[in-house]
Amino acid sequence: MRYQWSTLNRQQKGTFGEHFAKMEFAMYGFLVFSAEIDDRGIDFVARTDSGKHFDVQVKTITRRNYTYVKKSKFADRLVVCLVVLAEGVGPETYLFRESDWSKKTDGLLKVNSFPNAKEPEYGINVTKSRQALLEQYRFDRVVATLVKR
C-alpha cells in the first residue's frame, strides 16, 4: 500500500523529505541546487529566475511531534521546510521563516533556551491540537510570498 512510512528507516524518511521538498520548490519555478555537504544546516538552495535565492533546511517528521533548528543555523535567507509523513497519507509540506518565531503561535513555534545547552533552538511543536495553527504555514501559501519578496 502507498504511503506506508513505517516501512522506511529514519534515514530513508529524511532523504525522501529532502527530495520531496526539492520537487515542491521546482514545481513553483525555483531552480534547485543541492548541497554536497550539510555542515551549515542547508540542505539545498532554491533560486528564482529573477535571482532571489533561499537556503532551505528540511525537517521530516512522521508523527505529530517536535523538531527544531539550531538558532545559529538561521541566516537572512534561510527557510525551514517541514515535511510531515502521516501513515497512509501523502506528504504535507510547510514553510517557515525566522520571523515566524517572533509571532504568538500558541506553542506551535517556540524559541527554546535550555539550561546547559550550547545554543537556543527554533522549535516546531506539531500536535493534532495545533493543526489549525499549522495551516497558515502550508507550503503553497508561503512559497508565493517568497517569490514576491
Short mmCIF file of N, CA and C in Angstrom, two decimals, residues 17-121:
data_model
loop_
_atom_site.label_atom_id
_atom_site.label_comp_id
_atom_site.label_asym_id
_atom_site.label_seq_id
_atom_site.Cartn_x
_atom_site.Cartn_y
_atom_site.Cartn_z
N GLY A 17 12.03 13.17 2.42
CA GLY A 17 11.57 14.52 2.72
C GLY A 17 12.36 15.58 1.96
N GLU A 18 13.68 15.42 1.91
CA GLU A 18 14.52 16.38 1.18
C GLU A 18 14.18 16.38 -0.31
N HIS A 19 14.08 15.20 -0.89
CA HIS A 19 13.77 15.13 -2.33
C HIS A 19 12.36 15.67 -2.62
N PHE A 20 11.43 15.37 -1.75
CA PHE A 20 10.07 15.87 -1.95
C PHE A 20 10.05 17.40 -1.86
N ALA A 21 10.77 17.95 -0.89
CA ALA A 21 10.84 19.41 -0.75
C ALA A 21 11.47 20.05 -1.99
N LYS A 22 12.50 19.44 -2.53
CA LYS A 22 13.13 19.96 -3.75
C LYS A 22 12.12 20.00 -4.90
N MET A 23 11.34 18.95 -5.01
CA MET A 23 10.35 18.90 -6.09
C MET A 23 9.24 19.95 -5.87
N GLU A 24 8.86 20.19 -4.64
CA GLU A 24 7.86 21.21 -4.36
C GLU A 24 8.38 22.58 -4.83
N PHE A 25 9.62 22.90 -4.50
CA PHE A 25 10.19 24.18 -4.96
C PHE A 25 10.27 24.22 -6.48
N ALA A 26 10.69 23.12 -7.08
CA ALA A 26 10.80 23.07 -8.55
C ALA A 26 9.44 23.28 -9.21
N MET A 27 8.38 22.74 -8.62
CA MET A 27 7.04 22.89 -9.17
C MET A 27 6.57 24.34 -9.15
N TYR A 28 7.17 25.16 -8.28
CA TYR A 28 6.83 26.58 -8.23
C TYR A 28 7.83 27.43 -9.00
N GLY A 29 8.62 26.80 -9.85
CA GLY A 29 9.51 27.54 -10.74
C GLY A 29 10.89 27.85 -10.20
N PHE A 30 11.22 27.34 -9.03
CA PHE A 30 12.56 27.57 -8.48
C PHE A 30 13.57 26.63 -9.14
N LEU A 31 14.78 27.11 -9.30
CA LEU A 31 15.90 26.25 -9.65
C LEU A 31 16.43 25.72 -8.33
N VAL A 32 16.76 24.45 -8.27
CA VAL A 32 17.17 23.83 -7.03
C VAL A 32 18.61 23.34 -7.15
N PHE A 33 19.44 23.72 -6.17
CA PHE A 33 20.84 23.33 -6.15
C PHE A 33 21.11 22.59 -4.85
N SER A 34 21.57 21.36 -4.97
CA SER A 34 21.83 20.53 -3.79
C SER A 34 23.14 20.91 -3.15
N ALA A 35 23.18 20.79 -1.82
CA ALA A 35 24.42 21.00 -1.08
C ALA A 35 25.17 19.67 -1.02
N GLU A 36 26.43 19.70 -1.32
CA GLU A 36 27.24 18.47 -1.26
C GLU A 36 27.51 18.06 0.18
N ILE A 37 27.68 19.04 1.04
CA ILE A 37 27.96 18.79 2.45
C ILE A 37 26.96 19.59 3.28
N ASP A 38 26.33 18.93 4.25
CA ASP A 38 25.33 19.60 5.10
C ASP A 38 25.96 19.91 6.46
N ASP A 39 26.94 20.83 6.46
CA ASP A 39 27.58 21.18 7.72
C ASP A 39 27.13 22.55 8.23
N ARG A 40 26.28 23.22 7.49
CA ARG A 40 25.81 24.54 7.90
C ARG A 40 24.29 24.59 8.02
N GLY A 41 23.66 23.45 8.01
CA GLY A 41 22.22 23.42 8.16
C GLY A 41 21.47 23.79 6.89
N ILE A 42 22.13 23.65 5.75
CA ILE A 42 21.48 23.95 4.47
C ILE A 42 21.41 22.66 3.67
N ASP A 43 20.20 22.23 3.37
CA ASP A 43 20.03 21.01 2.58
C ASP A 43 20.09 21.29 1.08
N PHE A 44 19.58 22.47 0.68
CA PHE A 44 19.68 22.88 -0.72
C PHE A 44 19.39 24.36 -0.82
N VAL A 45 19.67 24.90 -2.00
CA VAL A 45 19.40 26.31 -2.30
C VAL A 45 18.32 26.35 -3.37
N ALA A 46 17.32 27.18 -3.17
CA ALA A 46 16.25 27.37 -4.15
C ALA A 46 16.38 28.80 -4.70
N ARG A 47 16.39 28.92 -6.02
CA ARG A 47 16.62 30.23 -6.66
C ARG A 47 15.51 30.51 -7.66
N THR A 48 15.03 31.76 -7.66
CA THR A 48 14.03 32.17 -8.64
C THR A 48 14.73 32.61 -9.92
N ASP A 49 13.96 32.73 -10.99
CA ASP A 49 14.52 33.21 -12.25
C ASP A 49 15.06 34.63 -12.12
N SER A 50 14.48 35.40 -11.21
CA SER A 50 14.94 36.79 -11.04
C SER A 50 16.18 36.90 -10.16
N GLY A 51 16.67 35.77 -9.65
CA GLY A 51 17.92 35.79 -8.89
C GLY A 51 17.76 35.72 -7.38
N LYS A 52 16.54 35.79 -6.88
CA LYS A 52 16.35 35.64 -5.43
C LYS A 52 16.67 34.20 -5.06
N HIS A 53 17.35 34.04 -3.93
CA HIS A 53 17.65 32.68 -3.51
C HIS A 53 17.38 32.50 -2.03
N PHE A 54 17.11 31.26 -1.67
CA PHE A 54 16.81 30.90 -0.29
C PHE A 54 17.56 29.63 0.06
N ASP A 55 18.19 29.64 1.23
CA ASP A 55 18.79 28.44 1.76
C ASP A 55 17.67 27.66 2.44
N VAL A 56 17.59 26.37 2.19
CA VAL A 56 16.48 25.57 2.71
C VAL A 56 17.00 24.47 3.63
N GLN A 57 16.45 24.43 4.82
CA GLN A 57 16.70 23.33 5.77
C GLN A 57 15.42 22.52 5.83
N VAL A 58 15.51 21.23 5.56
CA VAL A 58 14.34 20.35 5.55
C VAL A 58 14.30 19.54 6.84
N LYS A 59 13.14 19.50 7.45
CA LYS A 59 12.89 18.66 8.62
C LYS A 59 11.74 17.74 8.26
N THR A 60 11.94 16.43 8.45
CA THR A 60 10.91 15.45 8.13
C THR A 60 10.49 14.74 9.40
N ILE A 61 9.19 14.73 9.67
CA ILE A 61 8.67 14.03 10.84
C ILE A 61 7.57 13.06 10.40
N THR A 62 7.41 11.99 11.17
CA THR A 62 6.39 11.00 10.84
C THR A 62 5.27 10.95 11.86
N ARG A 63 5.50 11.54 12.98
CA ARG A 63 4.43 11.62 13.99
C ARG A 63 4.26 13.08 14.32
N ARG A 64 3.11 13.39 14.84
CA ARG A 64 2.90 14.75 15.31
C ARG A 64 3.80 14.92 16.53
N ASN A 65 4.94 15.56 16.33
CA ASN A 65 5.89 15.70 17.41
C ASN A 65 6.73 16.96 17.25
N TYR A 66 7.88 17.00 17.88
CA TYR A 66 8.72 18.17 17.95
C TYR A 66 9.95 18.00 17.08
N THR A 67 10.31 19.06 16.38
CA THR A 67 11.58 19.11 15.66
C THR A 67 12.13 20.53 15.81
N TYR A 68 13.37 20.72 15.50
CA TYR A 68 13.98 22.04 15.72
C TYR A 68 15.15 22.29 14.77
N VAL A 69 15.54 23.56 14.73
CA VAL A 69 16.74 24.00 14.02
C VAL A 69 17.52 24.85 15.01
N LYS A 70 18.81 24.61 15.11
CA LYS A 70 19.66 25.41 16.00
C LYS A 70 19.62 26.87 15.53
N LYS A 71 19.51 27.78 16.47
CA LYS A 71 19.40 29.20 16.15
C LYS A 71 20.59 29.68 15.32
N SER A 72 21.76 29.14 15.56
CA SER A 72 22.96 29.57 14.82
C SER A 72 22.89 29.22 13.34
N LYS A 73 22.01 28.31 12.96
CA LYS A 73 21.88 27.91 11.55
C LYS A 73 21.06 28.91 10.74
N PHE A 74 20.33 29.79 11.45
CA PHE A 74 19.49 30.74 10.73
C PHE A 74 20.32 31.89 10.18
N ALA A 75 20.03 32.24 8.95
CA ALA A 75 20.61 33.39 8.28
C ALA A 75 19.46 34.11 7.59
N ASP A 76 19.76 35.25 6.99
CA ASP A 76 18.71 36.08 6.38
C ASP A 76 17.81 35.32 5.41
N ARG A 77 18.35 34.44 4.63
CA ARG A 77 17.57 33.79 3.58
C ARG A 77 17.25 32.32 3.86
N LEU A 78 17.39 31.91 5.12
CA LEU A 78 17.08 30.52 5.44
C LEU A 78 15.58 30.35 5.65
N VAL A 79 15.03 29.31 5.05
CA VAL A 79 13.65 28.89 5.32
C VAL A 79 13.70 27.44 5.75
N VAL A 80 12.77 27.09 6.62
CA VAL A 80 12.66 25.71 7.08
C VAL A 80 11.46 25.10 6.38
N CYS A 81 11.67 23.99 5.72
CA CYS A 81 10.60 23.26 5.06
C CYS A 81 10.31 22.02 5.91
N LEU A 82 9.15 21.97 6.48
CA LEU A 82 8.72 20.83 7.29
C LEU A 82 7.92 19.89 6.41
N VAL A 83 8.34 18.63 6.37
CA VAL A 83 7.62 17.59 5.63
C VAL A 83 7.04 16.64 6.65
N VAL A 84 5.72 16.52 6.65
CA VAL A 84 5.02 15.64 7.59
C VAL A 84 4.56 14.40 6.83
N LEU A 85 5.01 13.25 7.31
CA LEU A 85 4.66 11.97 6.71
C LEU A 85 3.73 11.22 7.66
N ALA A 86 2.44 11.35 7.45
CA ALA A 86 1.46 10.64 8.27
C ALA A 86 1.11 9.32 7.60
N GLU A 87 1.06 8.26 8.36
CA GLU A 87 0.83 6.92 7.83
C GLU A 87 -0.43 6.87 6.98
N GLY A 88 -0.29 6.35 5.75
CA GLY A 88 -1.42 6.18 4.85
C GLY A 88 -1.84 7.43 4.10
N VAL A 89 -1.10 8.53 4.30
CA VAL A 89 -1.46 9.81 3.69
C VAL A 89 -0.24 10.37 2.97
N GLY A 90 -0.47 11.09 1.88
CA GLY A 90 0.62 11.72 1.15
C GLY A 90 1.31 12.78 1.99
N PRO A 91 2.53 13.16 1.61
CA PRO A 91 3.30 14.14 2.37
C PRO A 91 2.60 15.50 2.40
N GLU A 92 2.75 16.18 3.53
CA GLU A 92 2.28 17.55 3.67
C GLU A 92 3.50 18.41 3.93
N THR A 93 3.56 19.59 3.30
CA THR A 93 4.72 20.46 3.45
C THR A 93 4.32 21.82 3.97
N TYR A 94 5.23 22.38 4.77
CA TYR A 94 5.03 23.68 5.40
C TYR A 94 6.34 24.45 5.32
N LEU A 95 6.24 25.77 5.27
CA LEU A 95 7.43 26.63 5.20
C LEU A 95 7.42 27.65 6.32
N PHE A 96 8.59 27.86 6.91
CA PHE A 96 8.74 28.81 8.00
C PHE A 96 9.95 29.70 7.75
N ARG A 97 9.81 30.98 8.10
CA ARG A 97 10.92 31.93 8.07
C ARG A 97 11.29 32.28 9.50
N GLU A 98 12.47 32.78 9.71
CA GLU A 98 12.91 33.11 11.07
C GLU A 98 11.93 34.06 11.76
N SER A 99 11.39 35.00 11.02
CA SER A 99 10.46 35.97 11.62
C SER A 99 9.19 35.31 12.16
N ASP A 100 8.86 34.11 11.69
CA ASP A 100 7.66 33.43 12.18
C ASP A 100 7.76 33.08 13.65
N TRP A 101 8.98 32.89 14.16
CA TRP A 101 9.14 32.53 15.57
C TRP A 101 8.87 33.70 16.50
N SER A 102 8.81 34.92 15.99
CA SER A 102 8.52 36.07 16.84
C SER A 102 7.02 36.30 17.00
N LYS A 103 6.21 35.57 16.23
CA LYS A 103 4.75 35.68 16.33
C LYS A 103 4.24 34.81 17.47
N LYS A 104 3.10 35.20 18.03
CA LYS A 104 2.47 34.34 19.04
C LYS A 104 1.78 33.20 18.30
N THR A 105 2.22 31.98 18.56
CA THR A 105 1.68 30.83 17.84
C THR A 105 1.10 29.77 18.78
N ASP A 106 0.81 30.14 20.02
CA ASP A 106 0.21 29.20 20.98
C ASP A 106 0.97 27.89 21.07
N GLY A 107 2.28 27.98 21.08
CA GLY A 107 3.11 26.80 21.30
C GLY A 107 3.53 26.06 20.05
N LEU A 108 3.03 26.43 18.89
CA LEU A 108 3.45 25.75 17.66
C LEU A 108 4.93 26.04 17.38
N LEU A 109 5.30 27.31 17.40
CA LEU A 109 6.69 27.72 17.19
C LEU A 109 7.21 28.33 18.48
N LYS A 110 8.39 27.92 18.88
CA LYS A 110 8.93 28.41 20.13
C LYS A 110 10.45 28.44 20.07
N VAL A 111 11.02 29.54 20.57
CA VAL A 111 12.47 29.61 20.72
C VAL A 111 12.78 29.04 22.10
N ASN A 112 13.53 27.96 22.13
CA ASN A 112 13.85 27.30 23.38
C ASN A 112 15.30 27.52 23.76
N SER A 113 15.51 27.98 24.97
CA SER A 113 16.85 28.10 25.54
C SER A 113 16.87 27.19 26.76
N PHE A 114 17.64 26.13 26.69
CA PHE A 114 17.69 25.17 27.77
C PHE A 114 18.93 25.40 28.63
N PRO A 115 18.81 25.19 29.94
CA PRO A 115 19.99 25.31 30.81
C PRO A 115 21.06 24.31 30.34
N ASN A 116 22.29 24.75 30.37
CA ASN A 116 23.45 23.93 29.98
C ASN A 116 23.50 23.60 28.49
N ALA A 117 22.60 24.16 27.70
CA ALA A 117 22.64 23.93 26.25
C ALA A 117 23.62 24.92 25.63
N LYS A 118 24.25 24.50 24.58
CA LYS A 118 25.23 25.37 23.92
C LYS A 118 24.57 26.56 23.25
N GLU A 119 23.39 26.34 22.68
CA GLU A 119 22.72 27.42 21.98
C GLU A 119 21.21 27.19 21.94
N PRO A 120 20.44 28.26 21.75
CA PRO A 120 18.98 28.12 21.66
C PRO A 120 18.58 27.40 20.36
N GLU A 121 17.37 26.91 20.34
CA GLU A 121 16.84 26.26 19.15
C GLU A 121 15.48 26.82 18.79
#
